[in-house]
Coordinates of C-alpha atoms in Angstrom, one line a residue:
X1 CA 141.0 -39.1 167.8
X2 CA 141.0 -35.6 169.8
X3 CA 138.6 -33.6 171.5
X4 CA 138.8 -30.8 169.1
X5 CA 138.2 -32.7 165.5
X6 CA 138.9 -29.6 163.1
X7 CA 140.9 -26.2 163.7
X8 CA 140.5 -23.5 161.1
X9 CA 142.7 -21.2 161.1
X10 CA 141.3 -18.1 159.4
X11 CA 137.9 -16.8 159.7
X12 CA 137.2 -15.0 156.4
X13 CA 134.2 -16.3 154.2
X14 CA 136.0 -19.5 153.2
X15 CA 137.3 -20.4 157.0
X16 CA 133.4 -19.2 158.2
X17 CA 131.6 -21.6 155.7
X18 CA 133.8 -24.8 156.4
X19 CA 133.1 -24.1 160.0
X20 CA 129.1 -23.5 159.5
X21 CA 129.4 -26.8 157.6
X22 CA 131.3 -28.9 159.7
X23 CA 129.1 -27.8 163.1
X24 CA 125.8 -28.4 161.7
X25 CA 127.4 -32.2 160.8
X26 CA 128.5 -32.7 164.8
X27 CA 132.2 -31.7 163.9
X28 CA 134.1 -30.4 167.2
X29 CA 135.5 -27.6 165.3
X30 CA 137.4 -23.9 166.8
X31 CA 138.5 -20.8 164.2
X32 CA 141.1 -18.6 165.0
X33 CA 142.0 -15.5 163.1
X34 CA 145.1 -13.4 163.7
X35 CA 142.7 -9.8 162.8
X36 CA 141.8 -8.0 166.2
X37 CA 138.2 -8.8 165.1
X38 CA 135.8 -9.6 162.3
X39 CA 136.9 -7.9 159.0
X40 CA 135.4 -4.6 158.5
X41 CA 135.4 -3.8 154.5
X42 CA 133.3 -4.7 150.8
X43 CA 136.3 -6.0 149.3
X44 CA 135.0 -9.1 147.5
X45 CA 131.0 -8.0 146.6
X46 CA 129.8 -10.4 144.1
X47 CA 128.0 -13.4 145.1
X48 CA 128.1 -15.8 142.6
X49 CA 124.8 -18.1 141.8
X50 CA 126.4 -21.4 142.8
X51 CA 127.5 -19.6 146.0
X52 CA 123.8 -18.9 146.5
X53 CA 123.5 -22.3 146.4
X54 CA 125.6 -23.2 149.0
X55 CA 123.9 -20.1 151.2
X56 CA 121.0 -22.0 150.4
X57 CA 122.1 -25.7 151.8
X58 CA 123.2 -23.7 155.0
X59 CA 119.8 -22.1 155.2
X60 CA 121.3 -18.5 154.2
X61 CA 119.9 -17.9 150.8
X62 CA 116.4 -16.0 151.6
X63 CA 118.7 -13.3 154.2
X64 CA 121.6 -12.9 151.8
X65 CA 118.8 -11.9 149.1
X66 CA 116.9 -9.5 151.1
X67 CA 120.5 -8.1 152.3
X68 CA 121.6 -7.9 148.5
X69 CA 122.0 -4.6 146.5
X70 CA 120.0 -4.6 143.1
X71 CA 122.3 -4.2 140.3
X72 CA 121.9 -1.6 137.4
X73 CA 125.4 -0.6 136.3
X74 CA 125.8 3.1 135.0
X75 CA 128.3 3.4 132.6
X76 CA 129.6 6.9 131.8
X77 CA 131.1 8.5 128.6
X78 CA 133.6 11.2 128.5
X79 CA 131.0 14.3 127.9
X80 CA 128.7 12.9 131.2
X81 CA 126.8 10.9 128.8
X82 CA 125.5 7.2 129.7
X83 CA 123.7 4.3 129.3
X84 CA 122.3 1.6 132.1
X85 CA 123.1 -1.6 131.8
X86 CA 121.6 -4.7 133.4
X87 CA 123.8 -7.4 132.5
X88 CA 121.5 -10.9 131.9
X89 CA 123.8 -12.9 133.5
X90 CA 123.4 -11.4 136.7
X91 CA 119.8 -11.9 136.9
X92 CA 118.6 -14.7 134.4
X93 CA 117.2 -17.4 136.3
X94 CA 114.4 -21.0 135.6
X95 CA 113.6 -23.5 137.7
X96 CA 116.4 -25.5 137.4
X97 CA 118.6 -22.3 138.2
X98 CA 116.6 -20.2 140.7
X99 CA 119.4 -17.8 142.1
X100 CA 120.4 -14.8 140.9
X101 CA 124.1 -13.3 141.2
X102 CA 123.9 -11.3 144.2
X103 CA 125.9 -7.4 145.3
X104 CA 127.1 -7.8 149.0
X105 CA 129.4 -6.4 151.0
X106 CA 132.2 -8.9 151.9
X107 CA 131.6 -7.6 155.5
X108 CA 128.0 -8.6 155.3
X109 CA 128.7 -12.2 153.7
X110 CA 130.9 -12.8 156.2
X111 CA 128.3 -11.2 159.0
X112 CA 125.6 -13.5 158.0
X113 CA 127.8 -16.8 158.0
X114 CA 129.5 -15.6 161.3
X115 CA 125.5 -15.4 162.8
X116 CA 124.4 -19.3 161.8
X117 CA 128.3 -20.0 163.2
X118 CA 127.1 -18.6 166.7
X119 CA 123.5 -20.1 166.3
X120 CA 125.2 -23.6 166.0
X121 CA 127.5 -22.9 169.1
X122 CA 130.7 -21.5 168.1
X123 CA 132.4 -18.3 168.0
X124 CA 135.5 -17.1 166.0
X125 CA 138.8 -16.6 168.2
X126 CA 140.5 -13.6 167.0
X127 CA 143.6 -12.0 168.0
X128 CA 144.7 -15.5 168.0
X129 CA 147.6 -16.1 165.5
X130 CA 148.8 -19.8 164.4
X131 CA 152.7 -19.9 165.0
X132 CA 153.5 -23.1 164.1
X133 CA 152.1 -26.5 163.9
X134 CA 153.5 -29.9 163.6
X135 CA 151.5 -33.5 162.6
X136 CA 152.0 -37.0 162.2
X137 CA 149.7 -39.8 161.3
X138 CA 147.0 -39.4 164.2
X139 CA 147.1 -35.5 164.9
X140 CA 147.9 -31.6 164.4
X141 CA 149.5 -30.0 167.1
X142 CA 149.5 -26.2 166.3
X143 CA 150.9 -23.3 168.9
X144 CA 148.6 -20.5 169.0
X145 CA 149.3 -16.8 169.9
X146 CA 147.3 -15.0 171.7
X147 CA 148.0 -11.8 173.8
X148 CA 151.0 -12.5 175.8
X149 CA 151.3 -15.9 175.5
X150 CA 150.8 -19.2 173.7
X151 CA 148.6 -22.0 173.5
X152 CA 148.3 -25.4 171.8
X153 CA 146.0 -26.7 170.3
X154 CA 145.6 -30.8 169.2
X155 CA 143.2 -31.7 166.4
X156 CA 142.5 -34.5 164.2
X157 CA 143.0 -31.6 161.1
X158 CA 144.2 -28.7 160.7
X159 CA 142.6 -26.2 157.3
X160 CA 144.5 -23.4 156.3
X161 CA 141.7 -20.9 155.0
X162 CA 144.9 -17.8 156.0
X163 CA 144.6 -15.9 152.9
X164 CA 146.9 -15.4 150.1
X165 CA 150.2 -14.9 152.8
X166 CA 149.0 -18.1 154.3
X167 CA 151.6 -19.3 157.0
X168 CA 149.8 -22.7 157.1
X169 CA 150.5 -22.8 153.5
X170 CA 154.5 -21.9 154.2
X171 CA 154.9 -24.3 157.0
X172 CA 153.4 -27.0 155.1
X173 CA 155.9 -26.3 152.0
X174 CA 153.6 -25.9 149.7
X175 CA 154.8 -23.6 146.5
X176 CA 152.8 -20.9 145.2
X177 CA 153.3 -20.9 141.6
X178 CA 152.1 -17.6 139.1
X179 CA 152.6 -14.3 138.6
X180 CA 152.0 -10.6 140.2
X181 CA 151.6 -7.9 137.8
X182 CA 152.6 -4.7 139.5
X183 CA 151.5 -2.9 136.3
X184 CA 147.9 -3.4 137.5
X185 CA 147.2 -2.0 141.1
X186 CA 143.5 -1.2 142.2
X187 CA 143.1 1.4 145.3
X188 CA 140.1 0.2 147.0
X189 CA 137.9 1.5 150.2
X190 CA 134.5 2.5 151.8
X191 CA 133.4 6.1 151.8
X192 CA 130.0 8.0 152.0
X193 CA 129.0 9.4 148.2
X194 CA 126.9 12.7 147.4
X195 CA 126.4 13.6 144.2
X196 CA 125.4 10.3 142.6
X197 CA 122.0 8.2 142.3
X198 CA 122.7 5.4 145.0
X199 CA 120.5 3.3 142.9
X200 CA 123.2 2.6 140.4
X201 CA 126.6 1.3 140.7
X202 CA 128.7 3.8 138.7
X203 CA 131.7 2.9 136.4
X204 CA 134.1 5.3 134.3
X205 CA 136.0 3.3 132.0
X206 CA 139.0 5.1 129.9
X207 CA 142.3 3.9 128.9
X208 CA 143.6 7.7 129.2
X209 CA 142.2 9.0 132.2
X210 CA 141.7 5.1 134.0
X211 CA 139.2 2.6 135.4
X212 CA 136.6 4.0 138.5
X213 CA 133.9 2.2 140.1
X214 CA 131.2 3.6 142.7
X215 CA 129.4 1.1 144.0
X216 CA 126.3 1.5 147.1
X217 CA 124.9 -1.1 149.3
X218 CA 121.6 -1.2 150.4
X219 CA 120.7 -0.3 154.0
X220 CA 124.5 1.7 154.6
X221 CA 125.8 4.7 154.1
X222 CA 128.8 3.2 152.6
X223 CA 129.7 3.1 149.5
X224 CA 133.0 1.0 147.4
X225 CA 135.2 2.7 145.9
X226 CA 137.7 1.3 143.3
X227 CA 140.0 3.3 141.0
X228 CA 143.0 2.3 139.2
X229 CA 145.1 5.1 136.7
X230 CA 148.2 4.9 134.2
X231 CA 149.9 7.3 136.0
X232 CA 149.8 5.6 139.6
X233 CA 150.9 1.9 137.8
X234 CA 154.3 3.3 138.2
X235 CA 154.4 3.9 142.2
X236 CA 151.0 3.7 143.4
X237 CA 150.0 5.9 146.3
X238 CA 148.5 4.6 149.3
X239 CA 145.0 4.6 149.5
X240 CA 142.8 8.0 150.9
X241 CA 140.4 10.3 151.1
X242 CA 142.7 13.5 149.3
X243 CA 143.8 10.4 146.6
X244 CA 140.2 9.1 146.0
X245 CA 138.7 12.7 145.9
X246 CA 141.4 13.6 143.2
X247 CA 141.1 10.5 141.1
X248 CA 137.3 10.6 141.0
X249 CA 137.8 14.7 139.5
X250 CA 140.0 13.5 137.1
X251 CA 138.3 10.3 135.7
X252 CA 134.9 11.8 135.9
X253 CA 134.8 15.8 135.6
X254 CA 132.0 16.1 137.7
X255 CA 132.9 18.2 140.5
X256 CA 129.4 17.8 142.2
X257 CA 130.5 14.1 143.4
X258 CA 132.2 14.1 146.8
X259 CA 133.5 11.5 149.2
X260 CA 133.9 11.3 152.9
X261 CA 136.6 9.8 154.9
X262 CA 137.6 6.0 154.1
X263 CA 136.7 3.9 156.6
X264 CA 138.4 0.9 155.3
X265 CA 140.6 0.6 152.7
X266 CA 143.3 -1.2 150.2
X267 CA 145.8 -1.7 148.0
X268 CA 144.9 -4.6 145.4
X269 CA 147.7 -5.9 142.8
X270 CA 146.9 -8.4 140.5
X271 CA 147.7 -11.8 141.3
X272 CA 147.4 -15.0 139.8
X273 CA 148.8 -17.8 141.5
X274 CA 148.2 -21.3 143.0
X275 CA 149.0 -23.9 145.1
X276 CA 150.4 -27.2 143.6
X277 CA 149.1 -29.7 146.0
X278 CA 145.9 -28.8 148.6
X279 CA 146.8 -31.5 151.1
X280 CA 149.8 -32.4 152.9
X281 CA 149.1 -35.2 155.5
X282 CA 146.2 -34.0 157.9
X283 CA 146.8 -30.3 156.9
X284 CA 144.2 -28.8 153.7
X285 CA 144.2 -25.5 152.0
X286 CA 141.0 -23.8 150.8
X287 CA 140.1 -20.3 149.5
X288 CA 143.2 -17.7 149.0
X289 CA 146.0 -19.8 150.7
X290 CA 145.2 -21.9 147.9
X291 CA 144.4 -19.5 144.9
X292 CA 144.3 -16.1 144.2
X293 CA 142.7 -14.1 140.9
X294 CA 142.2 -11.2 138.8
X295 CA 138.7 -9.3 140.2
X296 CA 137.1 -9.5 137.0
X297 CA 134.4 -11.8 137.3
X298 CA 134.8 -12.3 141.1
X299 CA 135.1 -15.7 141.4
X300 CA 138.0 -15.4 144.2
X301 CA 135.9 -15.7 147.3
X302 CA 133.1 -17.6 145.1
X303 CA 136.0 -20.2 144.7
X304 CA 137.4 -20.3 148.3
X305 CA 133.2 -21.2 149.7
X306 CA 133.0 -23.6 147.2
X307 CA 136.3 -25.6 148.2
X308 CA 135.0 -25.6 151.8
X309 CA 131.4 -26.8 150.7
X310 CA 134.0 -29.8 149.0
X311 CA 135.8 -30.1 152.0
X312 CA 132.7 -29.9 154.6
X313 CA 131.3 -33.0 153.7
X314 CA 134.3 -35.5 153.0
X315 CA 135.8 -34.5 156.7
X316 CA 132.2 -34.8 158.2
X317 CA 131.6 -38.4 156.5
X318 CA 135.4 -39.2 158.0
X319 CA 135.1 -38.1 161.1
X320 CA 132.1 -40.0 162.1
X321 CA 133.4 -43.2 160.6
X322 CA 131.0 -43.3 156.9
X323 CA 134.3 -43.0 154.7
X324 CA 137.7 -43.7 154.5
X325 CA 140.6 -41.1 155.1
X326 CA 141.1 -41.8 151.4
X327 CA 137.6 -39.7 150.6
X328 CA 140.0 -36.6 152.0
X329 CA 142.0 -37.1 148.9
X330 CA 139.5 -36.2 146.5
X331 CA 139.4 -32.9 147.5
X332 CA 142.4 -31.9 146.0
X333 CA 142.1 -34.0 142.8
X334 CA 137.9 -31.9 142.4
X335 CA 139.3 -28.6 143.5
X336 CA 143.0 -27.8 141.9
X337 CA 141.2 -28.0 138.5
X338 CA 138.7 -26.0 139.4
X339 CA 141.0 -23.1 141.0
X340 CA 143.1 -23.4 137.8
X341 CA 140.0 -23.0 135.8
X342 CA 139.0 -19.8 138.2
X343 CA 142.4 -18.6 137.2
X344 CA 142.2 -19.2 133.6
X345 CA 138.8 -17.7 133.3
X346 CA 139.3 -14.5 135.7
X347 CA 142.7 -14.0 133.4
X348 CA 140.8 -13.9 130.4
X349 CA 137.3 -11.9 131.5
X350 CA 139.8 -9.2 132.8
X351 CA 141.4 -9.3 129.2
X352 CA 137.8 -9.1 127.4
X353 CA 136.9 -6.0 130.2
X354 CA 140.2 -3.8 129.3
X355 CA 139.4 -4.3 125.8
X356 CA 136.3 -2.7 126.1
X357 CA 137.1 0.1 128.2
X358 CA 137.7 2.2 124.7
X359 CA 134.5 1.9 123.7
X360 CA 132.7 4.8 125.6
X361 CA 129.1 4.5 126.0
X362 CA 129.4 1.5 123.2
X363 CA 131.2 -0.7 125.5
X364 CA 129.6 -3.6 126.8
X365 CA 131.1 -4.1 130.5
X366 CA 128.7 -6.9 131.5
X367 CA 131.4 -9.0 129.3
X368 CA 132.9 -9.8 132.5
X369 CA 129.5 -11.6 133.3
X370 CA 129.5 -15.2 131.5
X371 CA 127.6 -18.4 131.5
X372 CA 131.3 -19.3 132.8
X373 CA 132.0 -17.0 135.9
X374 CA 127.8 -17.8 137.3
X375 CA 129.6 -21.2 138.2
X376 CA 126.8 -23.5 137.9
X377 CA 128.4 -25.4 134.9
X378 CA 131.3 -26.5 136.8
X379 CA 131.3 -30.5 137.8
X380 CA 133.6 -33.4 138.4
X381 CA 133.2 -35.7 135.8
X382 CA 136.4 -37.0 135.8
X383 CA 136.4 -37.6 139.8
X384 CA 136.8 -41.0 141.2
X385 CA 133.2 -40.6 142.7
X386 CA 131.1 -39.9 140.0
X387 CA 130.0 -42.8 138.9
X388 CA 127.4 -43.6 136.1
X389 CA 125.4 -46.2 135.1
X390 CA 122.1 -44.3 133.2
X391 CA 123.8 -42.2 130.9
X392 CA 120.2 -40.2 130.0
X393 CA 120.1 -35.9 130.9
X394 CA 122.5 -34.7 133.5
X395 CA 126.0 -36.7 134.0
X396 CA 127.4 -38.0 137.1
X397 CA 129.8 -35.0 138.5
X398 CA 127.4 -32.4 137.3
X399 CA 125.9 -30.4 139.3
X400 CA 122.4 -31.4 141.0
X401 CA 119.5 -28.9 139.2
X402 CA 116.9 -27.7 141.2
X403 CA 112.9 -28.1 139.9
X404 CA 110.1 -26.9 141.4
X405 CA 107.2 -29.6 142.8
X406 CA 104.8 -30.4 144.5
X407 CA 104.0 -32.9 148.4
X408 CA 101.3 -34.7 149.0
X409 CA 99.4 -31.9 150.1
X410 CA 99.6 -30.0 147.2
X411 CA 102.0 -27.4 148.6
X412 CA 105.0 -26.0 146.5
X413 CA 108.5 -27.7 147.6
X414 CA 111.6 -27.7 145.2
X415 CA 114.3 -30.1 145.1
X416 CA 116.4 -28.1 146.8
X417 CA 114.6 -28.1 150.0
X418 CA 115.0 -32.0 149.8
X419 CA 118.3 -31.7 149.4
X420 CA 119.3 -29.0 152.1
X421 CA 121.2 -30.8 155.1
X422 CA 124.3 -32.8 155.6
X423 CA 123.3 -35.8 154.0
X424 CA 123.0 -37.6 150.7
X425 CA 120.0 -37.7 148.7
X426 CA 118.5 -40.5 146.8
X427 CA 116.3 -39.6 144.3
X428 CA 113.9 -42.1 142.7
X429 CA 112.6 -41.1 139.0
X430 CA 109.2 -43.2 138.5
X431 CA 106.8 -45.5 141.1
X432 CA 109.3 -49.0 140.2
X433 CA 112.1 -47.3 142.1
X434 CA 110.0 -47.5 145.4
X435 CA 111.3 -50.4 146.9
X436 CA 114.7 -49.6 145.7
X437 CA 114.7 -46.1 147.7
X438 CA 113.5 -48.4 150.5
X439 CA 116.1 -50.5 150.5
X440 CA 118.8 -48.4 150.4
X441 CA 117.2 -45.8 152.9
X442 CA 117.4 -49.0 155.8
X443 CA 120.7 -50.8 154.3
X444 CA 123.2 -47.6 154.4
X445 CA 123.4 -46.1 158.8
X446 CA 124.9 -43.0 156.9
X447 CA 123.4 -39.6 156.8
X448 CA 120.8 -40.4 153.5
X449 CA 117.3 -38.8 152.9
X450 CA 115.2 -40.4 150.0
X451 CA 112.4 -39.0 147.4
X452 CA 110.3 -40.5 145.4
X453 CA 108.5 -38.6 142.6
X454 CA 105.8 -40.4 141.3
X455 CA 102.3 -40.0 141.7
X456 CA 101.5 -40.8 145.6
X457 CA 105.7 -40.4 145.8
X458 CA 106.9 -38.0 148.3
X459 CA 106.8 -35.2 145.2
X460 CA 104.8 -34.6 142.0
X461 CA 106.5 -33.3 138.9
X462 CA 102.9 -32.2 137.3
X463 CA 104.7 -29.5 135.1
X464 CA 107.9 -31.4 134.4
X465 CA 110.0 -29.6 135.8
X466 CA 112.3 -32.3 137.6
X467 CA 112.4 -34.8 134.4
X468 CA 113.6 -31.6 132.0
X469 CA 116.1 -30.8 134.4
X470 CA 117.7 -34.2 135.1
X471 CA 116.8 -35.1 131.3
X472 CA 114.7 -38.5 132.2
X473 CA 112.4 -39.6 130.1
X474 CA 111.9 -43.1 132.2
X475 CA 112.5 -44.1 135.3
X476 CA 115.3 -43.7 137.2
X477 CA 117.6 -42.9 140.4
X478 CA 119.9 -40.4 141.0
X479 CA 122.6 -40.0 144.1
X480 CA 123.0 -36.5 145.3
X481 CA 126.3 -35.4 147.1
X482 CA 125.9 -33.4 150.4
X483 CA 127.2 -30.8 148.1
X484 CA 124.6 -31.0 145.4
X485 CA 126.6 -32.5 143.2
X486 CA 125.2 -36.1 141.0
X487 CA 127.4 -39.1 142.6
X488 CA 125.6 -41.7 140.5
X489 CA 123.1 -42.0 138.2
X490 CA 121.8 -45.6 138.0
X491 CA 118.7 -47.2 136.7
X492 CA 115.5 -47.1 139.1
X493 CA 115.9 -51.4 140.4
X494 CA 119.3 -51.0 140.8
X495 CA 119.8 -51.0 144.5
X496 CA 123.4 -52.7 144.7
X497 CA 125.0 -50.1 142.7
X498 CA 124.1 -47.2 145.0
X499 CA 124.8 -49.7 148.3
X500 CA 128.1 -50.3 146.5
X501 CA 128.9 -46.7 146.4
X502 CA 128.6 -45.7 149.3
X503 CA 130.0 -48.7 151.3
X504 CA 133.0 -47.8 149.1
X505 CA 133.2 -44.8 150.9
X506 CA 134.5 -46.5 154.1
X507 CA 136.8 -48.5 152.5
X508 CA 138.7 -45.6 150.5
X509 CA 142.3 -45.8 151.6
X510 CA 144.4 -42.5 151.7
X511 CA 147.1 -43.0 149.5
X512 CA 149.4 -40.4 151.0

């Protein structure tokens, strides 16, 4: 085993939350990123609520809120008419589902991952480029650039979180498979707005004059831009100030609204394409070096922090000797069919969107918002480790709800702050499951919290909140993943079951 048990190479919100994960677990982990230094623009601004989630196991959740934008879209008509619209999806929450979808910057998610990175002790390396890298069957040797002049680096891993040109995904042979459609190219960047409430985020939506989005933040003067017309489809111009100024004219006829100078900005065509395999030896792919999307929806960056949250765990449990190398192979068989469903379902909610975009005032543009693109339906039920054995309310694979309850003392505690950490949690349905929690909590030396609620448990479920969610109507037990996900669902005396799980961890055997 090295020194240095993970390198990440790539430090965008994916590379940022593998690294945040695998520090708080004891993981000796560096990220390098090729950029001069940390990336300065909104590009990807919806935060999904299952991505709250996972800000919320990292402790994030309460500063990404208060950082957050409130949402009410403006949609405009041809004569200046409009209508504002809050979509539901965005904002419907209960107790089992407490976080809303969230408006921020990609430069902020990223700033507030990159601050726990630094409180747990390490900083991102950029202007550090991975050239090569080579493996075999105990390390990674990757050749850094930096400067002048090289460097290598040994790990026991090696993540390729490089974005969608990723070189770790090239050098590992990996093929890319999908489709770019040049027919549908989006000029993004970050200007100052006058002329416009910055309370709303502003949309123009006509299949003549073309697509325009104005979006604020909160606390910066900054505002996104994004604009996209028939005529530039053709032979797109590059992205500026003279271009945006002209389009915005054009698409709105309100000469009143002006924009400063771009201080960031892009050139965004369509893409949808993934990779066929997410592992190759001790080399993993995550985020855009793995898949890339259509906008609508924004599930792209969504999807990339939700395959390191997969990831995080199953190297952490390996590296400190809880699982088998084989546990590493799961990764790829949970996430390729989720990325292909992220595919699938940002295809088809930028189909519904265009469709609406004749509509006028009438169109509903919050169609891009779905039960689907929140994310907190998506499970592994078909994975090797979901196991189940009490088939009553939620399934093994699905993911963990939260509920709202009550300690000992009375005070307000949800599941969620049980479950916040790098460990497992046992949850025990009912007072007969007890000595069951016991057991298990001295058997298994892995990283494993347990709860009991019951009356004189560790939590009280006076308004039902926990039994509704999870669906029991007994008692039972339920195994939580690290990455709130059900691993088991067993009945509440059945203590070998869960110590069979999880000493089957350390005997999984890679088959690669």
């Amino acid at each position: 085993m090295s020194d240095l048990q993970v390198l990440i190479a790539g430090a965008g919100p994916t590379g940022l939350t593998l690294a945040c994960d695998l520090a708080r677990r004891g993981v000796a982990v560096r990220v390098i990123d090729q950029a001069p230094g940390p990336f300065p623009g909104s590009r990807a601004k919806g935060v999904t609520p299952r991505t709250v989630e996972v800000l919320d196991d990292l402790g994030l959740a309460q500063e990404a809120v208060r950082a957050a934008t409130p949402l009410v879209m403006r949609h405009y008509g041809r004569e200046g008419t409009f209508t504002d619209q809050r979509p539901a999806s965005y904002w419907q929450t209960s107790p089992a589902e407490p976080h809303p979808q969230l408006l921020l910057p990609q430069w902020r998610t990223e700033a507030i991952l990159r601050s726990l990175l630094g409180r747990l002790g390490v900083t991102v390396e950029y202007a550090t480029r991975l050239a090569r890298f080579e493996q075999d069957g105990e390390q990674v040797t990757a050749t850094v650039q930096r400067d002048a002049g090289g460097q290598v680096i040994v790990a026991d891993y090696l993540v390729g979180c490089d974005g969608g040109h990723s070189t770790v995904r090239k050098q590992l042979g990996v093929a890319f498979e999908g489709a770019t459609h040049p027919g549908q190219t989006l000029l993004i960047g970050d200007v100052e707005v006058t002329g416009l409430r910055p309370d709303r985020l502003h949309l123009w939506a006509d299949p003549e004059r073309g697509l325009l989005q104005l979006c604020p933040f909160a606390g910066v003067t900054a505002w996104q831009v994004a604009v996209m017309t028939p005529a530039w489809q053709a032979r797109p111009p590059a992205p500026s100030q003279e271009v945006f100024q002209r389009a915005v004219l054009e698409i709105t006829g309100m000469p009143q609204i002006t924009l400063g100078a771009p201080t960031w900005t892009s050139t965004y065509r369509v893409n949808v394409r993934m990779a066929d395999r997410l592992r190759g030896g001790r080399v993993f792919l995550a985020g855009d070096a793995a898949h890339v999307h259509p906008p609508a929806g924004g599930l792209g960056m969504n999807t990339g922090i939700q395959d390191a949250y997969n990831l995080g765990w199953k190297l952490g449990l390996v590296l400190s000797g809880h699982a088998g190398d084989g546990l590493l192979d799961t990764y790829e068989g949970e996430r390729l069919p989720i990325a292909a469903w992220a595919l699938g379902t940002s295809t088809e909610r930028l189909r519904a969107m265009t469709g609406e975009f004749g509509k006028g005032t009438d169109a509903d543009l919050g169609v891009v918002n779905t039960d689907d693109t929140r994310q907190l339906r998506l499970g592994y039920r078909w994975s090797p480790l979901s196991r189940e054995g009490h088939r009553q309310g939620v399934r093994a694979g699905d993911r963990a709800p939260d509920a709202p309850c009550r300690d000992a003392a009375g005070a307000s505690v949800r599941l969620f702050d049980i479950f916040r950490g790098p460990h497992f949690t046992l949850v025990g349905f009912g007072q007969s499951s007890r000595s069951s929690l016991d057991v298990v909590g001295d058997a298994w030396p892995g990283p494993l919290r347990t709860c009991l609620i019951a009356e004189a448990g560790t939590l009280t479920d006076a308004d039902g909140h926990a039994a509704d969610a999870y669906g029991v109507t007994g008692e039972a037990m339920v195994l939580v993943r690290p990455d709130g996900h059900l691993a088991l669902t067993v009945e509440a005396h059945d203590t070998v079951a869960v110590l069979n799980y999880l000493e089957a961890l350390k005997t999984l055997l890679s088959g690669r």
